[in-house]
Amino acid sequence: MGYKLKLKIRRMKVAIQVGLIIIAGVLTYFIVVGIQSKIEFRNKAEQRREVVQERLQNIVTAQKEFKNEKGRYAANFDELLYFLSSDSLTIIKAIGNVPDSLTEAQAVEQGVVIRDTALVAARTIFPEEFNIEDLRTVPFSKGKEFKMKAGVIEKNKVNVNVFEASAKLGDIYTGLSTKNENINPEDVLKVGSMTEPITSGNW
């Protein structure tokens, strides 16, 4: 084998090795970037979910107070926000001490304890700086609203008031790339249920 041929083969081997190193480097880069992207997405997604879950819990708080006053849940946000901005909560205080020998009802009946009824603004269930109009809006969604409904179902032969408020993951993750994240944008975070008398969340 001639010198020139050997030199040519050696150069080809070097070129192949350099090519393989470059390919390995590129693949490593994309793998690292892919892992970092997934970690970044999961961190941002978790932060967003926590904020949305807190907003949903605020809706539960407002709905419970609405039901205490009205005997049912608000069917929509217009009704719920009007209640918070314009209505009152009934506060009943017991004045006096209930003797060990009596129940509270008996103490009231005998005049040992007096019940005093007062009204406070429904708005006070939230801190003063809390904007109640924000209740209807899904955080991070660029203005999308929670879907909310209420009604009555029969459970164990008893009519029970129920409500449900929800937001799609697609709205919660607005602006984030969900590609290759195995996420269905139609799945929801929600509180309450239209089939069960619960107010807890589905997370």
PDB file of N, CA and C in Angstrom, residues 33 171 177 195:
ATOM      1  N   VAL A  33     -30.544  20.465  26.624  1.00  0.00           N
ATOM      2  CA  VAL A  33     -31.565  21.511  26.427  1.00  0.00           C
ATOM      3  C   VAL A  33     -32.962  20.954  26.659  1.00  0.00           C
ATOM      4  N   ASP A 171     -55.765  26.731  29.275  1.00  0.00           N
ATOM      5  CA  ASP A 171     -55.833  28.145  29.656  1.00  0.00           C
ATOM      6  C   ASP A 171     -54.807  28.480  30.735  1.00  0.00           C
ATOM      7  N   SER A 177     -44.921  26.130  26.375  1.00  0.00           N
ATOM      8  CA  SER A 177     -44.898  25.050  25.395  1.00  0.00           C
ATOM      9  C   SER A 177     -45.180  23.722  26.088  1.00  0.00           C
ATOM     10  N   THR A 195     -72.137  16.192  40.452  1.00  0.00           N
ATOM     11  CA  THR A 195     -72.701  14.861  40.703  1.00  0.00           C
ATOM     12  C   THR A 195     -72.522  14.397  42.140  1.00  0.00           C
TER      13      THR A 195
END
